PDB file of N, CA, C and O in Angstrom:
ATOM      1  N   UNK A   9       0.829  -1.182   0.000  1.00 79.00           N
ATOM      2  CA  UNK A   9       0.000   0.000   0.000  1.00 79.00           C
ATOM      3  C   UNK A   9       0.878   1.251   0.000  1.00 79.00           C
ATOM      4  O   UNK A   9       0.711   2.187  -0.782  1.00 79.00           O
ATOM      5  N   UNK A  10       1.724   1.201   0.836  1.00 88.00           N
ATOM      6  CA  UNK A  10       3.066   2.219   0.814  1.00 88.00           C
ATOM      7  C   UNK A  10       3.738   2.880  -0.425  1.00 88.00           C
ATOM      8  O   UNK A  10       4.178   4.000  -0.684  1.00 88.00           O
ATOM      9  N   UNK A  11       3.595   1.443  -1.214  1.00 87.00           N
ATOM     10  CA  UNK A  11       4.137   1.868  -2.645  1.00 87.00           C
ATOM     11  C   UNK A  11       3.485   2.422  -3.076  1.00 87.00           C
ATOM     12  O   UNK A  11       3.819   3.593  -3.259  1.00 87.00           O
ATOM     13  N   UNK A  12       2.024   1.957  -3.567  1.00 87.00           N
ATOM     14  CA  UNK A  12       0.950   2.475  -4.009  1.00 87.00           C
ATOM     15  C   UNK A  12       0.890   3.984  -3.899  1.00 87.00           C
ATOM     16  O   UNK A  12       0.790   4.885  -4.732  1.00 87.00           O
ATOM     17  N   UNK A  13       0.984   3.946  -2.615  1.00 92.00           N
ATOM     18  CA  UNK A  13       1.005   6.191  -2.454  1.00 92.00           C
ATOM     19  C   UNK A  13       1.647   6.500  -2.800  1.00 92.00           C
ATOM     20  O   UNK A  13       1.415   7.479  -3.509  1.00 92.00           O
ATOM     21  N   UNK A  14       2.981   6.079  -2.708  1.00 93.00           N
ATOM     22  CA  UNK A  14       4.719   6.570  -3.584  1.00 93.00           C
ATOM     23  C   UNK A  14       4.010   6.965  -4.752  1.00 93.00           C
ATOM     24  O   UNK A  14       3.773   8.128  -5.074  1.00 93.00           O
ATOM     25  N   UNK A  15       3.674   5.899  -5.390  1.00 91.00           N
ATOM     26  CA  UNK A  15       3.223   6.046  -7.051  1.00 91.00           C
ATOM     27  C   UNK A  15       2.585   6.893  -7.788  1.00 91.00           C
ATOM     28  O   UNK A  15       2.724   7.371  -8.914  1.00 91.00           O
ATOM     29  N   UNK A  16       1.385   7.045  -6.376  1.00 93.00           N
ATOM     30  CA  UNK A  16       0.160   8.068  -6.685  1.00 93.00           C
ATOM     31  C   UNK A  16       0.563   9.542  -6.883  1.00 93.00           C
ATOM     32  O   UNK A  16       0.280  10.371  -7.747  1.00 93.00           O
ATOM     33  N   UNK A  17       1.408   9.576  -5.655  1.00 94.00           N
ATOM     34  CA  UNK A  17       2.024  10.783  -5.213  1.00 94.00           C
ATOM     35  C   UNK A  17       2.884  11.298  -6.414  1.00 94.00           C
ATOM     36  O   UNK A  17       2.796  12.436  -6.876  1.00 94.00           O
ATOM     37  N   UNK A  18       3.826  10.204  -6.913  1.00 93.00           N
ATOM     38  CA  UNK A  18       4.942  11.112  -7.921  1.00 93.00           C
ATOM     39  C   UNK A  18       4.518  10.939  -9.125  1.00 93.00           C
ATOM     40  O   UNK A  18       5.269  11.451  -9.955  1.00 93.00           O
ATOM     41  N   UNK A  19       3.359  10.275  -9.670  1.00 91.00           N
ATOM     42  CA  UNK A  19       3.006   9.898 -10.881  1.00 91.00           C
ATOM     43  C   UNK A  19       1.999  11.130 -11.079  1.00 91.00           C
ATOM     44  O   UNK A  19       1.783  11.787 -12.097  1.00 91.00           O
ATOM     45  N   UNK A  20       1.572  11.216 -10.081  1.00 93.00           N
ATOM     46  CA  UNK A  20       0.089  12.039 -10.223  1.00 93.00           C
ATOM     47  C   UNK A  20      -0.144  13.158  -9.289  1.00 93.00           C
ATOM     48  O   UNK A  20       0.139  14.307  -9.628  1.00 93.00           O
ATOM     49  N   UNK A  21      -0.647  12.887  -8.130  1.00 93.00           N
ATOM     50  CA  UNK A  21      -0.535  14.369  -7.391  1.00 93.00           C
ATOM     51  C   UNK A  21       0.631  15.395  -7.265  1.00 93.00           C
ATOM     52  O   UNK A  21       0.256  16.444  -6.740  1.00 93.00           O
ATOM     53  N   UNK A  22       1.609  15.373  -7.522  1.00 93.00           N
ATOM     54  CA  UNK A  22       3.182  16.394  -7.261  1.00 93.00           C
ATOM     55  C   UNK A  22       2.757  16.901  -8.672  1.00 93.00           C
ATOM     56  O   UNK A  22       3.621  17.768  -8.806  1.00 93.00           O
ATOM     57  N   UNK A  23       2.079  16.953  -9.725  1.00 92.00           N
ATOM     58  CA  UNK A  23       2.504  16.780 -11.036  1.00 92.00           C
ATOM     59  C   UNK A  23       2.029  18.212 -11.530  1.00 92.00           C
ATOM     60  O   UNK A  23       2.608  18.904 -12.367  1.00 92.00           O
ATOM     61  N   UNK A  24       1.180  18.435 -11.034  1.00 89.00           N
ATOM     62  CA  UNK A  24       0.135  19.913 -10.950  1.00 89.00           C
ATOM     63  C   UNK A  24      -0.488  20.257  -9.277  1.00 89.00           C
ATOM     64  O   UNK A  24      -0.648  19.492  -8.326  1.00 89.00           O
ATOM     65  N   UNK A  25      -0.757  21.833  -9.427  1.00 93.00           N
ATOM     66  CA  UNK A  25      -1.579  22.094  -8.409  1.00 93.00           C
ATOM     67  C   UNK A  25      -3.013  22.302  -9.091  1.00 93.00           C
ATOM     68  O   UNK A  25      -3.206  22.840 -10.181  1.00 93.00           O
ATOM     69  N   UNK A  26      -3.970  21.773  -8.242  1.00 94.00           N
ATOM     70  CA  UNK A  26      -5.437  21.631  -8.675  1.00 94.00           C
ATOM     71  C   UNK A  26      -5.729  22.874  -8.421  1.00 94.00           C
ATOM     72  O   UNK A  26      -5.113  23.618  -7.658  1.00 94.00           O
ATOM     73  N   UNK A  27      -7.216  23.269  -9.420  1.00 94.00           N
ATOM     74  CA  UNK A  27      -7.748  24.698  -8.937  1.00 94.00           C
ATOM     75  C   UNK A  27      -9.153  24.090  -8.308  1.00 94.00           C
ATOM     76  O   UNK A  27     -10.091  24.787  -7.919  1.00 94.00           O
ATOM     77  N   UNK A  28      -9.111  22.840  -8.291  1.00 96.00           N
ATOM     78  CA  UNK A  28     -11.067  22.505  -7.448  1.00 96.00           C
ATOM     79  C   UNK A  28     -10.643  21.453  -7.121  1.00 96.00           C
ATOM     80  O   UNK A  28      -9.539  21.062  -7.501  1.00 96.00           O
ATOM     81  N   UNK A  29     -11.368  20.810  -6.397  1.00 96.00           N
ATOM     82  CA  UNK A  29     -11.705  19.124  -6.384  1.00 96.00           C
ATOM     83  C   UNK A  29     -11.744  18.616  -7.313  1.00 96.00           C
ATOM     84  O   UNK A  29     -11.009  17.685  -7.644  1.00 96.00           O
ATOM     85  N   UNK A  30     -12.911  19.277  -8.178  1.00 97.00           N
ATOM     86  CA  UNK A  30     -12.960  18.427  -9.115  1.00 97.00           C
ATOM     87  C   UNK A  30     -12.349  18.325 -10.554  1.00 97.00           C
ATOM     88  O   UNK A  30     -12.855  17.828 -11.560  1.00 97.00           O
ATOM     89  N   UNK A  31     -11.154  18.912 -10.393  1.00 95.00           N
ATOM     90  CA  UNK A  31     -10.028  18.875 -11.308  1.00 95.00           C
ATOM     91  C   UNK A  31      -9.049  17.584 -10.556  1.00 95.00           C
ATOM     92  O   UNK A  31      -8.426  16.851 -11.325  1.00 95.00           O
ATOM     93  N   UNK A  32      -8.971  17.404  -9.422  1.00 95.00           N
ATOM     94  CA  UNK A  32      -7.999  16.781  -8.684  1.00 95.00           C
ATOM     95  C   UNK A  32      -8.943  15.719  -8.819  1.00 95.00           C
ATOM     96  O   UNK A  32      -8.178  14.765  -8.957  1.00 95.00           O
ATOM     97  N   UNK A  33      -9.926  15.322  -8.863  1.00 96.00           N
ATOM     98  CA  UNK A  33     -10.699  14.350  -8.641  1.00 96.00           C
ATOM     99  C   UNK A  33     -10.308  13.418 -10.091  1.00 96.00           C
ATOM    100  O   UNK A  33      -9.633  12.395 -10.208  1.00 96.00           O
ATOM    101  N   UNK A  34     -10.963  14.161 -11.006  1.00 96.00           N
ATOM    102  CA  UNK A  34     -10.979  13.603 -12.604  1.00 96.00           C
ATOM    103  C   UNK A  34      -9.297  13.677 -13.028  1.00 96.00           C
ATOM    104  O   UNK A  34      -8.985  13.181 -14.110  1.00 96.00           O
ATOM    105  N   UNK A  35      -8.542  14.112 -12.424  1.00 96.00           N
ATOM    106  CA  UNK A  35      -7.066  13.505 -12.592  1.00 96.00           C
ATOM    107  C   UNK A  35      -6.646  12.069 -12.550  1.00 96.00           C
ATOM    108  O   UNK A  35      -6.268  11.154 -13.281  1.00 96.00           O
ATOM    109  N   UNK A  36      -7.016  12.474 -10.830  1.00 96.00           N
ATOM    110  CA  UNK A  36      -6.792  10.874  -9.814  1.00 96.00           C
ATOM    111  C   UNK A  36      -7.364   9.723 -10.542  1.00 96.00           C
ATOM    112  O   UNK A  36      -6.942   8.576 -10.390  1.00 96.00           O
ATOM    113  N   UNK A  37      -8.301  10.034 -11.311  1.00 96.00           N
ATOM    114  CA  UNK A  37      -9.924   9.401 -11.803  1.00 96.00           C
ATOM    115  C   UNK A  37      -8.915   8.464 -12.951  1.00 96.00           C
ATOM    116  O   UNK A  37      -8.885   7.241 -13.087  1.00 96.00           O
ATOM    117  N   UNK A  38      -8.241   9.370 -13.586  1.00 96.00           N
ATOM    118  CA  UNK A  38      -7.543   9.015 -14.784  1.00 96.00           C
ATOM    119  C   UNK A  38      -6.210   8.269 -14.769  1.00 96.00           C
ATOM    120  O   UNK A  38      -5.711   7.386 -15.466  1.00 96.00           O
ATOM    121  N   UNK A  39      -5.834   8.966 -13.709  1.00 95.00           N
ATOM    122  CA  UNK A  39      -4.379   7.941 -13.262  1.00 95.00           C
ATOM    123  C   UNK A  39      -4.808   6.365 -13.010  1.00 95.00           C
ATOM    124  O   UNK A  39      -4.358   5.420 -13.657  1.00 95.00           O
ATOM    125  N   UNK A  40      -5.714   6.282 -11.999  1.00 95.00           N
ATOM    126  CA  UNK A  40      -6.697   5.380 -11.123  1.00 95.00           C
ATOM    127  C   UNK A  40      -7.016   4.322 -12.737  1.00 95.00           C
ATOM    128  O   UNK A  40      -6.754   3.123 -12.648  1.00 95.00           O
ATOM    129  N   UNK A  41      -7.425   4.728 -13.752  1.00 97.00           N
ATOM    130  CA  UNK A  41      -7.611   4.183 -15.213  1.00 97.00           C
ATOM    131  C   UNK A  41      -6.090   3.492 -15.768  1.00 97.00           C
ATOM    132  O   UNK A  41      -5.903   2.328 -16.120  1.00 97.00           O
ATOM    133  N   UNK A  42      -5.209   4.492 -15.720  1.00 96.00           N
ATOM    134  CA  UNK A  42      -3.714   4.098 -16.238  1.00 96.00           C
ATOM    135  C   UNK A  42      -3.534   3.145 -15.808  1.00 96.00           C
ATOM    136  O   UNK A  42      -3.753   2.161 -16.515  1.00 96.00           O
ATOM    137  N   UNK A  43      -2.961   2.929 -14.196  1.00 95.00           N
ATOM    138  CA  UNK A  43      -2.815   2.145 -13.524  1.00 95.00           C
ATOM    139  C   UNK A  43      -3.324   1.056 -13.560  1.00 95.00           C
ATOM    140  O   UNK A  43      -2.718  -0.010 -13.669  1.00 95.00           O
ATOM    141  N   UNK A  44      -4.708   1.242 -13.456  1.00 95.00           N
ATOM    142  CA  UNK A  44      -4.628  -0.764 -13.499  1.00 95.00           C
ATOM    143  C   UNK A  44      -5.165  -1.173 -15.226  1.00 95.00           C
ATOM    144  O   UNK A  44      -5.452  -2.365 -15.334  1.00 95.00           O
ATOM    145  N   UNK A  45      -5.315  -0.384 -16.470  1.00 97.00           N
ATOM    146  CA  UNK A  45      -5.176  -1.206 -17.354  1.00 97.00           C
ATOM    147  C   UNK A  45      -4.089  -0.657 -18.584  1.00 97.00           C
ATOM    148  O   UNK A  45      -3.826  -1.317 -19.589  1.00 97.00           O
ATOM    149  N   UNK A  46      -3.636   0.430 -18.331  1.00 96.00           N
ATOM    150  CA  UNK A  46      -2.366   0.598 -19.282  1.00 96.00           C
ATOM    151  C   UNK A  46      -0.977   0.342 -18.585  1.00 96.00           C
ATOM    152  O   UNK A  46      -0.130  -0.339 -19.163  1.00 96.00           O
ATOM    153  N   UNK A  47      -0.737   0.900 -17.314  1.00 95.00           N
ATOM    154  CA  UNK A  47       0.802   0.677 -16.875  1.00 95.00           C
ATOM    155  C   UNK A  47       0.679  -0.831 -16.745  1.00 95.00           C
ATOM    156  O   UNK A  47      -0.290  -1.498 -16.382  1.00 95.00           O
ATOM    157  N   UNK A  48       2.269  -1.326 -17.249  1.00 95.00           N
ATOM    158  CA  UNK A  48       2.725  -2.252 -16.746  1.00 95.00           C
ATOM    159  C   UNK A  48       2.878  -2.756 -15.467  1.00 95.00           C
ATOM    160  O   UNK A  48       2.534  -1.846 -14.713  1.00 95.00           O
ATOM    161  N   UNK A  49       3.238  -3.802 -14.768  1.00 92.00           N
ATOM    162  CA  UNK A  49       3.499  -3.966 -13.432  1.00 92.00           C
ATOM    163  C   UNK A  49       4.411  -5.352 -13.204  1.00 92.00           C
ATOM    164  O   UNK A  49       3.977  -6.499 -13.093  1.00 92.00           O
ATOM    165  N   UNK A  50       5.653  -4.954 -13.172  1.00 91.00           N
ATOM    166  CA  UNK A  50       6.640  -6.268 -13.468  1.00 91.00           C
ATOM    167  C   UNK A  50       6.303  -7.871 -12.412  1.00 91.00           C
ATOM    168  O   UNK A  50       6.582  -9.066 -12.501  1.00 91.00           O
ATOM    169  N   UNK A  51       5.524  -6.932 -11.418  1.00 89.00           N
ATOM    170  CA  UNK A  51       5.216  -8.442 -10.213  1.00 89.00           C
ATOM    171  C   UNK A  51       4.041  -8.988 -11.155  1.00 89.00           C
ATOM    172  O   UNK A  51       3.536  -9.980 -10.629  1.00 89.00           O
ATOM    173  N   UNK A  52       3.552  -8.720 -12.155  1.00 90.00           N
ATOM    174  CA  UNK A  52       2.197  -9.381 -12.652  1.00 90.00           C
ATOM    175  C   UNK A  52       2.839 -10.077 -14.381  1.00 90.00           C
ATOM    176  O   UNK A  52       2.051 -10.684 -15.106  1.00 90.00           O
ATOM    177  N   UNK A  53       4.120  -9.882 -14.747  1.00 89.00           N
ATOM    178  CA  UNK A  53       4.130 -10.161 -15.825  1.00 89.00           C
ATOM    179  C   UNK A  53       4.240  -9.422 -16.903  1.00 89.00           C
ATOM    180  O   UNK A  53       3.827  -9.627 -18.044  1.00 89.00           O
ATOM    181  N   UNK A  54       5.047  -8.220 -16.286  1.00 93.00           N
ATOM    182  CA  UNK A  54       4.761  -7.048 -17.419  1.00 93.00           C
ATOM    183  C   UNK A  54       3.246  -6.725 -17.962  1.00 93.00           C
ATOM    184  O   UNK A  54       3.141  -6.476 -19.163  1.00 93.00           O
ATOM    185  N   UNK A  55       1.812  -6.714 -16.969  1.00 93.00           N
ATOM    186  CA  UNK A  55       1.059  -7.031 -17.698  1.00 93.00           C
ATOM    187  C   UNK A  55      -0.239  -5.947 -16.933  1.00 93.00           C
ATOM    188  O   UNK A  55      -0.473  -6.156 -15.742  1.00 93.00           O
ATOM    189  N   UNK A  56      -0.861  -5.067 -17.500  1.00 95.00           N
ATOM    190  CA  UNK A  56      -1.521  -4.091 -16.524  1.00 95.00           C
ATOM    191  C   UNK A  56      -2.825  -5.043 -15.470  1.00 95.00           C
ATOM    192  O   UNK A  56      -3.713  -5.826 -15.808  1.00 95.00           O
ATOM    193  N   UNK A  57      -2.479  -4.615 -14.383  1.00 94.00           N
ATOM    194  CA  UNK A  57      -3.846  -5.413 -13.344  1.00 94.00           C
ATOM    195  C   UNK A  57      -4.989  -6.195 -14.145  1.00 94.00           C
ATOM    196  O   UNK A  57      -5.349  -7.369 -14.233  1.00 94.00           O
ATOM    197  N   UNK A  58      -5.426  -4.832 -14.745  1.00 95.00           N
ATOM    198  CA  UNK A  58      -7.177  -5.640 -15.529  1.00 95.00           C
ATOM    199  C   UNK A  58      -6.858  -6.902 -16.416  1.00 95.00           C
ATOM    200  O   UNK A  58      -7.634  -7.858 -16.430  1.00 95.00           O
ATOM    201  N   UNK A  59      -5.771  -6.885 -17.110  1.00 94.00           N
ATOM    202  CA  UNK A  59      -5.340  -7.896 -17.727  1.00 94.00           C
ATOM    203  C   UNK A  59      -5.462  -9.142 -17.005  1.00 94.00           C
ATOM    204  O   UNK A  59      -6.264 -10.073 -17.092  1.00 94.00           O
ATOM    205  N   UNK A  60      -4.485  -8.926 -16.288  1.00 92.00           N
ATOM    206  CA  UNK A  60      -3.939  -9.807 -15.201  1.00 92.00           C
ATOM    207  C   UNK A  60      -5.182 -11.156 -14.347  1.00 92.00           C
ATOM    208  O   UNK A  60      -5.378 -12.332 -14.043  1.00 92.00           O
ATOM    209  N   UNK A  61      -5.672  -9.778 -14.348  1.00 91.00           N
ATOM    210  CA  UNK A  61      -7.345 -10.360 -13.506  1.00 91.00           C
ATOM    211  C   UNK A  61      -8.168 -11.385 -14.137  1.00 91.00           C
ATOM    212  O   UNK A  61      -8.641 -12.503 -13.933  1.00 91.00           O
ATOM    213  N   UNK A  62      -8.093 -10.293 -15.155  1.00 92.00           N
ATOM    214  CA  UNK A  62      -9.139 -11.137 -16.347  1.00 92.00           C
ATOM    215  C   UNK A  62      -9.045 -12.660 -17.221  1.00 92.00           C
ATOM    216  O   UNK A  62      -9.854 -13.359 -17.831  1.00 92.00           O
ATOM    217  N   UNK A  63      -7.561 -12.732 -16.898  1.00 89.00           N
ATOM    218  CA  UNK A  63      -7.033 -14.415 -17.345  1.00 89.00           C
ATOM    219  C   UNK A  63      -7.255 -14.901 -16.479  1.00 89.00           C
ATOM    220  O   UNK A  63      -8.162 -15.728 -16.387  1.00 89.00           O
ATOM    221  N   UNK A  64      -6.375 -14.496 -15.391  1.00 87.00           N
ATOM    222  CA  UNK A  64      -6.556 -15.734 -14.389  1.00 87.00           C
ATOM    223  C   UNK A  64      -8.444 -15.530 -14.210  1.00 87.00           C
ATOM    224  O   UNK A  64      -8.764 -16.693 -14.457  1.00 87.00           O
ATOM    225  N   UNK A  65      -9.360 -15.024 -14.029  1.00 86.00           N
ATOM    226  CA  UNK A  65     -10.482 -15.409 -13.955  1.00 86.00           C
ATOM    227  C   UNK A  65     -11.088 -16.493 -14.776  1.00 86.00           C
ATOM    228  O   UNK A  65     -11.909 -17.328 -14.396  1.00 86.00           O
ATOM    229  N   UNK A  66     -10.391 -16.313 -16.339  1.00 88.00           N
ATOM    230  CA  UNK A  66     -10.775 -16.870 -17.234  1.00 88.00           C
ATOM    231  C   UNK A  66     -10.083 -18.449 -17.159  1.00 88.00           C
ATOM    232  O   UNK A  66     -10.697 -19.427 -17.584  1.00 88.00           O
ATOM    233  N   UNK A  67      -9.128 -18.512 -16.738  1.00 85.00           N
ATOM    234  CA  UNK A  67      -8.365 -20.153 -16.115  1.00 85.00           C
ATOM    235  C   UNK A  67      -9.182 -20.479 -15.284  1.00 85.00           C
ATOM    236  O   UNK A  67      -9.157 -21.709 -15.226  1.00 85.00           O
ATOM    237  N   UNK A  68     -10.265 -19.875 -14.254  1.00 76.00           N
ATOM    238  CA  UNK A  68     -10.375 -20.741 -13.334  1.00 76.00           C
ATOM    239  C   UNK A  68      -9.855 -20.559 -12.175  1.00 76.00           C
ATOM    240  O   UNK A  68     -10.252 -21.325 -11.297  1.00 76.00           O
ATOM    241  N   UNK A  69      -9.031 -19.725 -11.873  1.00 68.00           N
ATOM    242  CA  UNK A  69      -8.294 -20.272 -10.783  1.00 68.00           C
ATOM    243  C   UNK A  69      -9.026 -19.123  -9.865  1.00 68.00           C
ATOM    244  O   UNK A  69      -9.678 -18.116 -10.139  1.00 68.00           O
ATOM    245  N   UNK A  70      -8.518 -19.885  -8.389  1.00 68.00           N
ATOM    246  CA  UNK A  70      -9.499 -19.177  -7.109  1.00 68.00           C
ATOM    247  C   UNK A  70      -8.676 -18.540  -6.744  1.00 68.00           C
ATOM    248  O   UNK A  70      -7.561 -18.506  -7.263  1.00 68.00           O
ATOM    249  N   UNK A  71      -9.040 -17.870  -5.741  1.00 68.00           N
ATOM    250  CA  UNK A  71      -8.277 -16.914  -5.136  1.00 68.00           C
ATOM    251  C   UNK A  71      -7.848 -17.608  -3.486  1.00 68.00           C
ATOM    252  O   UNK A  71      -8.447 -18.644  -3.774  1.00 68.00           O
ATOM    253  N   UNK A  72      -7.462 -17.824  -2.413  1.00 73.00           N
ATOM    254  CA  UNK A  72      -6.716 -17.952  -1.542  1.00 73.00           C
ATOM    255  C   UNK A  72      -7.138 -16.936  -0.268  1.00 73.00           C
ATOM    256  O   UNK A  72      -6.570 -15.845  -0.312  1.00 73.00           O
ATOM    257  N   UNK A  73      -7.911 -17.112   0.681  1.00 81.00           N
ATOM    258  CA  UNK A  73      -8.295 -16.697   1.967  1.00 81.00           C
ATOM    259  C   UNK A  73      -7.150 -16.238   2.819  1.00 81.00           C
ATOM    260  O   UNK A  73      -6.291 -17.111   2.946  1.00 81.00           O
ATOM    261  N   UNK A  74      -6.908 -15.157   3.414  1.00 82.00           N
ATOM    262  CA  UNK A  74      -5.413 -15.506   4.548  1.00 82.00           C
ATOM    263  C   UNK A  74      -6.147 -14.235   5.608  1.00 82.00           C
ATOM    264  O   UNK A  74      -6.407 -13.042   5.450  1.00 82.00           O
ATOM    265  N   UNK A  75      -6.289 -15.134   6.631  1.00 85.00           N
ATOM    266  CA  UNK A  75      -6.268 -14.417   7.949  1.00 85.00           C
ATOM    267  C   UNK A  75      -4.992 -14.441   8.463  1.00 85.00           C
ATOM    268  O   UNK A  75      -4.087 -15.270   8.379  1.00 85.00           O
ATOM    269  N   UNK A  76      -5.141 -12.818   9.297  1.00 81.00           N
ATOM    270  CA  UNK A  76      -4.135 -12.625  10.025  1.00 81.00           C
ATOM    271  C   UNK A  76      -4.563 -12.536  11.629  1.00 81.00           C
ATOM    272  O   UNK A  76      -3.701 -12.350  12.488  1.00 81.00           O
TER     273      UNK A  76
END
């Protein structure tokens, strides 16, 4: 999650100062889009999230419960 803000932060919020919310909103909105189906992500395969998701859904395979 740590990273995640790193990312957010230098990819996207540092990048401009907003004049509303809802300029900062429909930014985030758009990064939030990049991120999980155009950027790459080397822990997934060079392969953007939605991708990612969408095979393995399509294999079948389950997902894995973990309490802490």
């Amino acid at each position: 999650m740590e990273s995640f803000h790193r990312v957010l932060e230098d990819d996207c919020l540092s990048r401009e100062l907003f004049e509303s919310y809802k300029t900062a909103y429909e930014r985030v909105s758009e990064f939030f889009h990049d991120y999980n189906n155009v950027r790459l992500h080397g822990s997934l395969g060079y392969r953007p999230p939605a991708e990612f998701f969408r095979k393995h859904m399509q294999a079948g395979v389950t997902t894995k419960t973990v309490t802490l």
